Amino acid sequence: MKLSVKESIGPILYPSIFASCVVITIWATFSYIETNSRQNIHKSLNTVLQITQEALELWVNSRLDDLIYFAKDPLLGDLSKTLLNEYDSDISSMDSEALQKIRALVSKKMRPRDDLDFFIIAPDRVSVASKQDANIGSENIINQQRKAYLDRVFLGVTLFITNVVVDIHSKSISAIMTNKQHRIFIATPILDETKNVMAALIIRLNPMIRFSSI
């Protein structure tokens, strides 16, 4: 007996249609799951990012408030004024008693937070005090790379300064290698008796202590 076209195609067509429906349903389901998962991950990452930004802002603001308070210390102001007067008179800061007292005063402040260095910068942007002798008497690196930031400090603004890059050279047996080191700072003005900015106080932070962990 001869089968009709419909009867002969049916056993092949219907399972194919069913299989196609199953494949489309599975694809749609996985597509939905993927889209939903992406949205959930996106929300989670945004939440983490927001929390991280808020934590960094709280940490930075805390450090800035602390530096502002320290810059108002009368002893720091008097010693800075003495050092600036000696600098204006071409007296070497290396032999200055004021420099040694400033180092002791600032180091005491830096030690509990593991800060790395400090600068007191004259209005001409030359460092007149630092933990390191090599930094004294030359244009400060922040002025070289982030002049606009330092200009704002001398206008009376307290700032968090990032992305100051220093080349660190190290000698090995076979070659001289250069590593770029990124440094971060907090900066605030030091005011005289008339509330005018006479110098900038800069603290070089240790990013490994709190910044990187956040």
mmCIF file of C-alpha atoms in Angstrom:
data_model
loop_
_atom_site.group_PDB
_atom_site.id
_atom_site.type_symbol
_atom_site.label_atom_id
_atom_site.label_comp_id
_atom_site.label_asym_id
_atom_site.label_seq_id
_atom_site.Cartn_x
_atom_site.Cartn_y
_atom_site.Cartn_z
ATOM 1 C CA MET A 1 0.000 0.000 0.000
ATOM 2 C CA LYS A 2 1.309 3.380 -0.974
ATOM 3 C CA LEU A 3 1.754 5.966 1.838
ATOM 4 C CA SER A 4 0.751 9.552 1.372
ATOM 5 C CA VAL A 5 3.377 12.285 1.438
ATOM 6 C CA LYS A 6 2.110 13.458 4.817
ATOM 7 C CA GLU A 7 2.329 10.004 6.270
ATOM 8 C CA SER A 8 5.829 9.406 4.943
ATOM 9 C CA ILE A 9 7.231 12.718 6.123
ATOM 10 C CA GLY A 10 5.463 12.734 9.482
ATOM 11 C CA PRO A 11 7.764 10.298 11.332
ATOM 12 C CA ILE A 12 10.752 12.439 10.337
ATOM 13 C CA LEU A 13 9.248 15.903 10.552
ATOM 14 C CA TYR A 14 7.545 15.737 13.944
ATOM 15 C CA PRO A 15 10.576 14.504 15.924
ATOM 16 C CA SER A 16 12.677 17.162 14.157
ATOM 17 C CA ILE A 17 10.207 19.861 15.147
ATOM 18 C CA PHE A 18 10.141 18.555 18.704
ATOM 19 C CA ALA A 19 13.957 18.442 18.855
ATOM 20 C CA SER A 20 14.148 21.966 17.469
ATOM 21 C CA CYS A 21 11.693 23.201 20.100
ATOM 22 C CA VAL A 22 13.762 21.527 22.822
ATOM 23 C CA VAL A 23 16.993 23.098 21.511
ATOM 24 C CA ILE A 24 15.374 26.551 21.266
ATOM 25 C CA THR A 25 13.954 26.217 24.775
ATOM 26 C CA ILE A 26 17.319 25.148 26.199
ATOM 27 C CA TRP A 27 19.087 27.982 24.364
ATOM 28 C CA ALA A 28 16.540 30.529 25.603
ATOM 29 C CA THR A 29 16.859 29.190 29.156
ATOM 30 C CA PHE A 30 20.657 29.361 29.159
ATOM 31 C CA SER A 31 20.536 32.805 27.532
ATOM 32 C CA TYR A 32 18.226 33.999 30.298
ATOM 33 C CA ILE A 33 20.432 32.478 32.984
ATOM 34 C CA GLU A 34 23.553 34.067 31.455
ATOM 35 C CA THR A 35 21.904 37.476 31.156
ATOM 36 C CA ASN A 36 20.557 37.268 34.694
ATOM 37 C CA SER A 37 23.961 36.151 36.025
ATOM 38 C CA ARG A 38 25.711 39.010 34.238
ATOM 39 C CA GLN A 39 23.273 41.501 35.731
ATOM 40 C CA ASN A 40 23.767 40.080 39.231
ATOM 41 C CA ILE A 41 27.561 40.124 38.861
ATOM 42 C CA HIS A 42 27.383 43.700 37.537
ATOM 43 C CA LYS A 43 25.330 44.777 40.552
ATOM 44 C CA SER A 44 27.715 42.999 42.930
ATOM 45 C CA LEU A 45 30.800 44.588 41.360
ATOM 46 C CA ASN A 46 29.182 48.025 41.457
ATOM 47 C CA THR A 47 28.409 47.518 45.138
ATOM 48 C CA VAL A 48 32.000 46.464 45.872
ATOM 49 C CA LEU A 49 33.307 49.437 43.865
ATOM 50 C CA GLN A 50 31.086 51.873 45.739
ATOM 51 C CA ILE A 51 32.102 50.469 49.132
ATOM 52 C CA THR A 52 35.787 50.611 48.138
ATOM 53 C CA GLN A 53 35.489 54.218 46.972
ATOM 54 C CA GLU A 54 33.768 55.216 50.196
ATOM 55 C CA ALA A 55 36.419 53.437 52.282
ATOM 56 C CA LEU A 56 39.204 55.225 50.391
ATOM 57 C CA GLU A 57 37.480 58.582 50.784
ATOM 58 C CA LEU A 58 37.068 58.040 54.517
ATOM 59 C CA TRP A 59 40.716 57.032 54.869
ATOM 60 C CA VAL A 60 42.008 59.961 52.800
ATOM 61 C CA ASN A 61 39.790 62.500 54.567
ATOM 62 C CA SER A 62 40.951 61.181 57.931
ATOM 63 C CA ARG A 63 44.605 61.591 56.931
ATOM 64 C CA LEU A 64 43.976 65.079 55.537
ATOM 65 C CA ASP A 65 42.186 66.245 58.697
ATOM 66 C CA ASP A 66 45.036 64.899 60.794
ATOM 67 C CA LEU A 67 47.620 66.723 58.646
ATOM 68 C CA ILE A 68 45.713 70.027 58.838
ATOM 69 C CA TYR A 69 45.705 69.766 62.617
ATOM 70 C CA PHE A 70 49.418 68.950 62.715
ATOM 71 C CA ALA A 71 50.304 71.870 60.406
ATOM 72 C CA LYS A 72 48.766 74.224 62.979
ATOM 73 C CA ASP A 73 51.273 73.136 65.638
ATOM 74 C CA PRO A 74 52.958 76.398 66.777
ATOM 75 C CA LEU A 75 56.316 74.647 67.160
ATOM 76 C CA LEU A 76 56.202 73.373 63.571
ATOM 77 C CA GLY A 77 55.269 76.870 62.384
ATOM 78 C CA ASP A 78 58.132 78.534 64.272
ATOM 79 C CA LEU A 79 60.709 75.994 63.102
ATOM 80 C CA SER A 80 59.495 76.254 59.500
ATOM 81 C CA LYS A 81 59.748 80.044 59.640
ATOM 82 C CA THR A 82 63.296 79.804 60.958
ATOM 83 C CA LEU A 83 64.236 77.349 58.219
ATOM 84 C CA LEU A 84 62.717 79.559 55.513
ATOM 85 C CA ASN A 85 64.591 82.598 56.823
ATOM 86 C CA GLU A 86 67.843 80.629 56.738
ATOM 87 C CA TYR A 87 67.055 79.477 53.195
ATOM 88 C CA ASP A 88 66.396 83.063 52.095
ATOM 89 C CA SER A 89 69.747 84.035 53.650
ATOM 90 C CA ASP A 90 71.544 81.257 51.729
ATOM 91 C CA ILE A 91 72.340 79.369 54.922
ATOM 92 C CA SER A 92 72.675 75.642 54.299
ATOM 93 C CA SER A 93 69.760 73.668 55.738
ATOM 94 C CA MET A 94 72.074 70.723 56.379
ATOM 95 C CA ASP A 95 73.714 72.564 59.262
ATOM 96 C CA SER A 96 70.449 73.950 60.611
ATOM 97 C CA GLU A 97 69.327 73.146 64.128
ATOM 98 C CA ALA A 98 65.783 73.921 62.976
ATOM 99 C CA LEU A 99 65.998 71.124 60.401
ATOM 100 C CA GLN A 100 67.013 68.567 63.018
ATOM 101 C CA LYS A 101 64.160 69.641 65.294
ATOM 102 C CA ILE A 102 61.659 69.482 62.421
ATOM 103 C CA ARG A 103 62.853 66.001 61.520
ATOM 104 C CA ALA A 104 62.381 64.833 65.094
ATOM 105 C CA LEU A 105 58.942 66.450 65.317
ATOM 106 C CA VAL A 106 57.618 65.150 61.993
ATOM 107 C CA SER A 107 59.180 61.696 62.389
ATOM 108 C CA LYS A 108 57.350 61.290 65.694
ATOM 109 C CA LYS A 109 54.127 62.065 63.843
ATOM 110 C CA MET A 110 54.918 59.749 60.914
ATOM 111 C CA ARG A 111 56.114 56.717 62.853
ATOM 112 C CA PRO A 112 52.750 55.309 64.110
ATOM 113 C CA ARG A 113 51.352 55.333 60.556
ATOM 114 C CA ASP A 114 54.523 54.038 58.855
ATOM 115 C CA ASP A 115 54.735 57.091 56.575
ATOM 116 C CA LEU A 116 57.823 57.109 54.392
ATOM 117 C CA ASP A 117 59.031 60.695 54.032
ATOM 118 C CA PHE A 118 58.095 64.344 54.385
ATOM 119 C CA PHE A 119 58.835 67.676 52.739
ATOM 120 C CA ILE A 120 58.565 71.292 53.728
ATOM 121 C CA ILE A 121 58.521 73.266 50.506
ATOM 122 C CA ALA A 122 59.357 76.953 50.147
ATOM 123 C CA PRO A 123 57.216 79.261 47.952
ATOM 124 C CA ASP A 124 59.727 78.852 45.092
ATOM 125 C CA ARG A 125 58.944 75.099 45.233
ATOM 126 C CA VAL A 126 62.332 74.087 46.622
ATOM 127 C CA SER A 127 62.395 71.512 49.428
ATOM 128 C CA VAL A 128 63.943 73.070 52.536
ATOM 129 C CA ALA A 129 63.292 70.089 54.806
ATOM 130 C CA SER A 130 62.961 66.340 54.304
ATOM 131 C CA LYS A 131 63.793 63.055 55.937
ATOM 132 C CA GLN A 132 66.369 62.476 53.191
ATOM 133 C CA ASP A 133 69.318 64.875 52.737
ATOM 134 C CA ALA A 134 69.276 64.275 48.962
ATOM 135 C CA ASN A 135 65.857 65.917 48.669
ATOM 136 C CA ILE A 136 66.884 69.199 50.261
ATOM 137 C CA GLY A 137 67.819 72.221 48.170
ATOM 138 C CA SER A 138 66.235 71.074 44.898
ATOM 139 C CA GLU A 139 62.919 71.573 43.146
ATOM 140 C CA ASN A 140 60.370 69.243 44.659
ATOM 141 C CA ILE A 141 59.326 66.325 42.465
ATOM 142 C CA ILE A 142 55.629 67.100 42.966
ATOM 143 C CA ASN A 143 56.190 70.504 41.378
ATOM 144 C CA GLN A 144 57.910 68.795 38.449
ATOM 145 C CA GLN A 145 55.085 66.323 37.791
ATOM 146 C CA ARG A 146 51.976 67.742 39.485
ATOM 147 C CA LYS A 147 52.576 71.491 39.547
ATOM 148 C CA ALA A 148 48.872 72.348 39.508
ATOM 149 C CA TYR A 149 48.368 70.414 42.740
ATOM 150 C CA LEU A 150 51.204 72.179 44.527
ATOM 151 C CA ASP A 151 49.955 75.548 43.269
ATOM 152 C CA ARG A 152 46.632 74.811 44.945
ATOM 153 C CA VAL A 153 48.373 73.979 48.226
ATOM 154 C CA PHE A 154 50.032 77.405 48.158
ATOM 155 C CA LEU A 155 46.563 78.871 47.634
ATOM 156 C CA GLY A 156 45.516 77.284 50.929
ATOM 157 C CA VAL A 157 44.045 73.941 49.796
ATOM 158 C CA THR A 158 44.740 70.579 51.473
ATOM 159 C CA LEU A 159 45.105 67.753 48.953
ATOM 160 C CA PHE A 160 45.658 64.061 48.337
ATOM 161 C CA ILE A 161 48.222 63.738 45.516
ATOM 162 C CA THR A 162 48.622 60.548 43.471
ATOM 163 C CA ASN A 163 50.581 59.217 40.524
ATOM 164 C CA VAL A 164 53.944 60.837 41.120
ATOM 165 C CA VAL A 165 56.387 58.501 39.374
ATOM 166 C CA VAL A 166 60.035 58.063 40.350
ATOM 167 C CA ASP A 167 62.633 55.993 38.485
ATOM 168 C CA ILE A 168 64.488 53.694 40.858
ATOM 169 C CA HIS A 169 67.799 52.476 39.424
ATOM 170 C CA SER A 170 69.361 49.231 40.634
ATOM 171 C CA LYS A 171 72.649 47.752 39.481
ATOM 172 C CA SER A 172 72.960 44.054 38.837
ATOM 173 C CA ILE A 173 75.881 41.978 37.583
ATOM 174 C CA SER A 174 74.697 41.991 33.983
ATOM 175 C CA ALA A 175 72.656 45.165 33.613
ATOM 176 C CA ILE A 176 71.255 48.303 35.108
ATOM 177 C CA MET A 177 67.526 47.961 35.655
ATOM 178 C CA THR A 178 65.033 50.766 36.101
ATOM 179 C CA ASN A 179 61.811 50.338 38.038
ATOM 180 C CA LYS A 180 59.101 52.967 38.099
ATOM 181 C CA GLN A 181 57.761 53.595 41.580
ATOM 182 C CA HIS A 182 54.410 55.320 42.019
ATOM 183 C CA ARG A 183 54.148 57.515 45.084
ATOM 184 C CA ILE A 184 51.228 59.084 46.918
ATOM 185 C CA PHE A 185 51.210 62.141 49.170
ATOM 186 C CA ILE A 186 49.033 64.314 51.357
ATOM 187 C CA ALA A 187 49.736 68.039 51.351
ATOM 188 C CA THR A 188 48.620 71.054 53.348
ATOM 189 C CA PRO A 189 49.769 74.669 53.744
ATOM 190 C CA ILE A 190 51.711 75.949 56.741
ATOM 191 C CA LEU A 191 50.387 79.384 57.707
ATOM 192 C CA ASP A 192 52.218 82.292 59.328
ATOM 193 C CA GLU A 193 50.869 84.575 62.062
ATOM 194 C CA THR A 194 48.822 86.548 59.531
ATOM 195 C CA LYS A 195 47.237 83.354 58.107
ATOM 196 C CA ASN A 196 49.197 83.610 54.871
ATOM 197 C CA VAL A 197 50.749 80.489 53.349
ATOM 198 C CA MET A 198 54.482 80.477 54.033
ATOM 199 C CA ALA A 199 55.268 76.862 53.074
ATOM 200 C CA ALA A 200 53.757 73.509 52.124
ATOM 201 C CA LEU A 201 53.917 70.438 54.336
ATOM 202 C CA ILE A 202 53.932 67.159 52.383
ATOM 203 C CA ILE A 203 53.804 63.636 53.794
ATOM 204 C CA ARG A 204 54.703 60.688 51.586
ATOM 205 C CA LEU A 205 52.354 57.843 52.493
ATOM 206 C CA ASN A 206 53.126 54.152 52.538
ATOM 207 C CA PRO A 207 50.604 52.643 50.074
ATOM 208 C CA MET A 208 51.184 49.119 51.367
ATOM 209 C CA ILE A 209 49.817 49.865 54.829
ATOM 210 C CA ARG A 210 46.238 50.979 54.185
ATOM 211 C CA PHE A 211 45.794 52.233 50.612
ATOM 212 C CA SER A 212 46.587 48.950 48.832
ATOM 213 C CA SER A 213 44.681 46.817 51.335
ATOM 214 C CA ILE A 214 41.498 48.808 50.624
#
